[in-house]
């Protein structure tokens, strides 16, 4: 019975008047924490998208280097004497004419189609060793960070 008396008199019992508004503050804090969590998830999603786009472009550049190497192996004699060489970094589609020039023009066209207009290439072959470098500008990368080129070194 002493507990019932204490509840009626208000001693030892925190009634609703003393804790008014605490529930609303807890809800507000929960909503703010949830909002920051959602912002973090959105930022993580954007970073993943940016990374996967860059990875796709690097894979396409690697596939392109193997494509021109296959063309060079099909025309090995001309490749060995430097008919496929682009000794300076070339961004324009070369003129056509011989088989090697036709292969280079087609390859550079497909490179620009896949990687964008900023795609450039450099091919240096001597005897059996060839080095192919493909570079481009990744528009989704962080501003100010250069896109590292894809370099393939192999033997014909």
C-alpha positions as a LaTeX table, in Angstrom:
\begin{tabular}{lrrr}
\hline
Residue & $x$ (\AA) & $y$ (\AA) & $z$ (\AA) \\
\hline
Unk1 & 0.00 & 0.00 & 0.00 \\
Unk2 & 2.86 & 2.35 & 0.55 \\
Unk3 & 3.59 & 2.28 & $-3.20$ \\
Unk4 & 0.07 & 3.39 & $-4.01$ \\
Unk5 & 0.37 & 6.30 & $-1.56$ \\
Unk6 & 3.69 & 7.35 & $-3.05$ \\
Unk7 & 2.22 & 7.36 & $-6.57$ \\
Unk8 & $-0.70$ & 9.54 & $-5.50$ \\
Unk9 & 1.44 & 12.07 & $-3.71$ \\
Unk10 & 3.96 & 12.33 & $-6.57$ \\
Unk11 & 7.02 & 11.52 & $-4.52$ \\
Unk12 & 9.34 & 9.07 & $-6.34$ \\
Unk13 & 7.20 & 9.03 & $-9.49$ \\
Unk14 & 8.26 & 10.94 & $-12.63$ \\
Unk15 & 4.96 & 12.01 & $-14.04$ \\
Unk16 & 4.29 & 13.08 & $-17.63$ \\
Unk17 & 4.82 & 16.78 & $-16.80$ \\
Unk18 & 8.53 & 16.32 & $-15.98$ \\
Unk19 & 9.43 & 14.44 & $-19.22$ \\
Unk20 & 7.33 & 16.35 & $-21.72$ \\
Unk21 & 8.97 & 16.60 & $-25.18$ \\
Unk22 & 11.64 & 13.93 & $-24.64$ \\
Unk23 & 9.99 & 11.60 & $-27.16$ \\
Unk24 & 10.06 & 14.28 & $-29.86$ \\
Unk25 & 13.77 & 14.94 & $-29.28$ \\
Unk26 & 14.52 & 11.23 & $-29.58$ \\
Unk27 & 12.58 & 11.04 & $-32.83$ \\
Unk28 & 14.39 & 14.12 & $-34.18$ \\
Unk29 & 17.80 & 12.61 & $-33.35$ \\
Unk30 & 16.82 & 9.33 & $-34.98$ \\
Unk31 & 15.69 & 11.12 & $-38.15$ \\
Unk32 & 18.94 & 13.13 & $-38.32$ \\
Unk33 & 21.04 & 9.98 & $-37.89$ \\
Unk34 & 19.00 & 8.19 & $-40.55$ \\
Unk35 & 19.48 & 11.12 & $-42.95$ \\
Unk36 & 23.27 & 11.09 & $-42.49$ \\
Unk37 & 23.27 & 7.32 & $-43.01$ \\
Unk38 & 21.35 & 7.69 & $-46.26$ \\
Unk39 & 23.78 & 10.37 & $-47.45$ \\
Unk40 & 26.66 & 8.03 & $-46.71$ \\
Unk41 & 25.02 & 5.23 & $-48.68$ \\
Unk42 & 24.44 & 7.56 & $-51.64$ \\
Unk43 & 28.09 & 8.68 & $-51.60$ \\
Unk44 & 29.24 & 5.07 & $-51.47$ \\
Unk45 & 27.00 & 4.21 & $-54.43$ \\
Unk46 & 28.44 & 7.10 & $-56.47$ \\
Unk47 & 32.01 & 6.02 & $-55.72$ \\
Unk48 & 31.22 & 2.45 & $-56.75$ \\
Unk49 & 29.68 & 3.64 & $-60.02$ \\
Unk50 & 32.71 & 5.81 & $-60.78$ \\
Unk51 & 35.12 & 2.94 & $-60.08$ \\
Unk52 & 33.18 & 0.44 & $-62.17$ \\
Unk53 & 33.08 & 2.85 & $-65.13$ \\
Unk54 & 36.85 & 3.32 & $-64.95$ \\
Unk55 & 37.36 & $-0.42$ & $-64.70$ \\
Unk56 & 35.19 & $-0.98$ & $-67.77$ \\
Unk57 & 37.19 & 1.54 & $-69.78$ \\
Unk58 & 40.51 & $-0.03$ & $-68.74$ \\
Unk59 & 39.21 & $-3.44$ & $-69.80$ \\
Unk60 & 38.08 & $-2.06$ & $-73.16$ \\
Unk61 & 41.48 & $-0.42$ & $-73.69$ \\
Unk62 & 43.22 & $-3.73$ & $-72.93$ \\
Unk63 & 40.95 & $-5.57$ & $-75.36$ \\
Unk64 & 41.74 & $-2.92$ & $-78.00$ \\
Unk65 & 45.49 & $-3.45$ & $-77.57$ \\
Unk66 & 45.03 & $-7.17$ & $-78.15$ \\
Unk67 & 42.90 & $-6.45$ & $-81.23$ \\
Unk68 & 45.64 & $-4.44$ & $-82.95$ \\
Unk69 & 48.21 & $-7.04$ & $-81.89$ \\
Unk70 & 46.15 & $-9.73$ & $-83.64$ \\
Unk71 & 46.08 & $-7.60$ & $-86.80$ \\
Unk72 & 49.83 & $-7.09$ & $-86.52$ \\
Unk73 & 50.43 & $-10.82$ & $-86.11$ \\
Unk74 & 48.34 & $-11.46$ & $-89.22$ \\
Unk75 & 50.64 & $-9.04$ & $-91.11$ \\
Unk76 & 53.83 & $-9.93$ & $-89.23$ \\
Unk77 & 56.35 & $-8.98$ & $-91.90$ \\
Unk78 & 55.03 & $-5.43$ & $-92.16$ \\
Unk79 & 54.74 & $-5.11$ & $-88.38$ \\
Unk80 & 58.38 & $-6.10$ & $-87.91$ \\
Unk81 & 59.60 & $-3.31$ & $-90.19$ \\
Unk82 & 57.48 & $-0.70$ & $-88.40$ \\
Unk83 & 54.46 & $-0.31$ & $-90.70$ \\
Unk84 & 52.16 & $-0.19$ & $-87.65$ \\
Unk85 & 54.32 & 2.19 & $-85.63$ \\
Unk86 & 52.79 & 5.34 & $-84.20$ \\
Unk87 & 55.95 & 6.61 & $-82.54$ \\
Unk88 & 54.37 & 9.83 & $-81.32$ \\
Unk89 & 51.20 & 9.83 & $-79.24$ \\
Unk90 & 48.52 & 9.91 & $-81.96$ \\
Unk91 & 44.99 & 11.09 & $-81.33$ \\
Unk92 & 43.79 & 11.47 & $-84.92$ \\
Unk93 & 42.61 & 8.61 & $-87.10$ \\
Unk94 & 45.43 & 7.89 & $-89.58$ \\
Unk95 & 44.97 & 7.89 & $-93.35$ \\
Unk96 & 44.20 & 4.63 & $-95.13$ \\
Unk97 & 46.15 & 3.03 & $-97.96$ \\
Unk98 & 48.10 & $-0.14$ & $-97.25$ \\
Unk99 & 46.84 & $-3.03$ & $-95.14$ \\
Unk100 & 48.73 & $-1.73$ & $-92.09$ \\
Unk101 & 47.31 & 1.78 & $-92.50$ \\
Unk102 & 43.80 & 0.39 & $-92.97$ \\
Unk103 & 44.19 & $-1.70$ & $-89.81$ \\
Unk104 & 45.42 & 1.35 & $-87.85$ \\
Unk105 & 42.60 & 3.57 & $-89.14$ \\
Unk106 & 39.95 & 0.99 & $-88.24$ \\
Unk107 & 41.55 & 0.37 & $-84.84$ \\
Unk108 & 41.78 & 4.07 & $-83.95$ \\
Unk109 & 38.17 & 4.56 & $-85.05$ \\
Unk110 & 36.98 & 1.75 & $-82.78$ \\
Unk111 & 39.18 & 3.09 & $-79.96$ \\
Unk112 & 37.53 & 6.50 & $-80.20$ \\
Unk113 & 34.09 & 4.91 & $-80.36$ \\
Unk114 & 34.70 & 2.86 & $-77.20$ \\
Unk115 & 36.79 & 5.29 & $-75.08$ \\
Unk116 & 35.62 & 8.63 & $-76.45$ \\
Unk117 & 37.20 & 11.35 & $-78.57$ \\
Unk118 & 40.05 & 11.83 & $-76.11$ \\
Unk119 & 41.50 & 8.38 & $-76.90$ \\
Unk120 & 45.11 & 8.42 & $-78.12$ \\
Unk121 & 47.58 & 5.65 & $-78.91$ \\
Unk122 & 51.26 & 4.98 & $-79.36$ \\
Unk123 & 52.71 & 1.85 & $-80.99$ \\
Unk124 & 56.41 & 1.10 & $-81.12$ \\
Unk125 & 57.60 & $-2.20$ & $-82.62$ \\
Unk126 & 61.11 & $-3.36$ & $-83.27$ \\
Unk127 & 61.88 & $-6.88$ & $-84.49$ \\
Unk128 & 59.58 & $-9.07$ & $-82.42$ \\
Unk129 & 58.93 & $-6.79$ & $-79.42$ \\
Unk130 & 55.98 & $-4.36$ & $-79.49$ \\
Unk131 & 54.76 & $-1.83$ & $-76.98$ \\
Unk132 & 51.25 & $-0.40$ & $-77.29$ \\
Unk133 & 50.06 & 2.45 & $-75.11$ \\
Unk134 & 46.45 & 3.62 & $-75.02$ \\
Unk135 & 45.47 & 6.75 & $-73.11$ \\
Unk136 & 42.21 & 8.64 & $-72.67$ \\
Unk137 & 40.50 & 11.04 & $-70.31$ \\
Unk138 & 38.11 & 9.43 & $-67.84$ \\
Unk139 & 35.30 & 11.94 & $-67.42$ \\
Unk140 & 33.95 & 10.25 & $-64.30$ \\
Unk141 & 37.26 & 10.19 & $-62.44$ \\
Unk142 & 37.93 & 12.67 & $-59.67$ \\
Unk143 & 38.81 & 16.10 & $-60.97$ \\
Unk144 & 42.52 & 16.67 & $-61.32$ \\
Unk145 & 43.45 & 12.98 & $-61.32$ \\
Unk146 & 44.96 & 11.85 & $-64.63$ \\
Unk147 & 43.84 & 8.54 & $-66.09$ \\
Unk148 & 46.80 & 6.15 & $-66.16$ \\
Unk149 & 47.41 & 4.74 & $-69.66$ \\
Unk150 & 47.10 & 1.07 & $-70.52$ \\
Unk151 & 50.46 & $-0.27$ & $-71.74$ \\
Unk152 & 50.83 & $-3.70$ & $-73.31$ \\
Unk153 & 54.28 & $-5.10$ & $-74.10$ \\
Unk154 & 54.49 & $-8.35$ & $-76.04$ \\
Unk155 & 56.28 & $-10.26$ & $-78.77$ \\
Unk156 & 54.89 & $-10.78$ & $-82.21$ \\
\hline
\end{tabular}
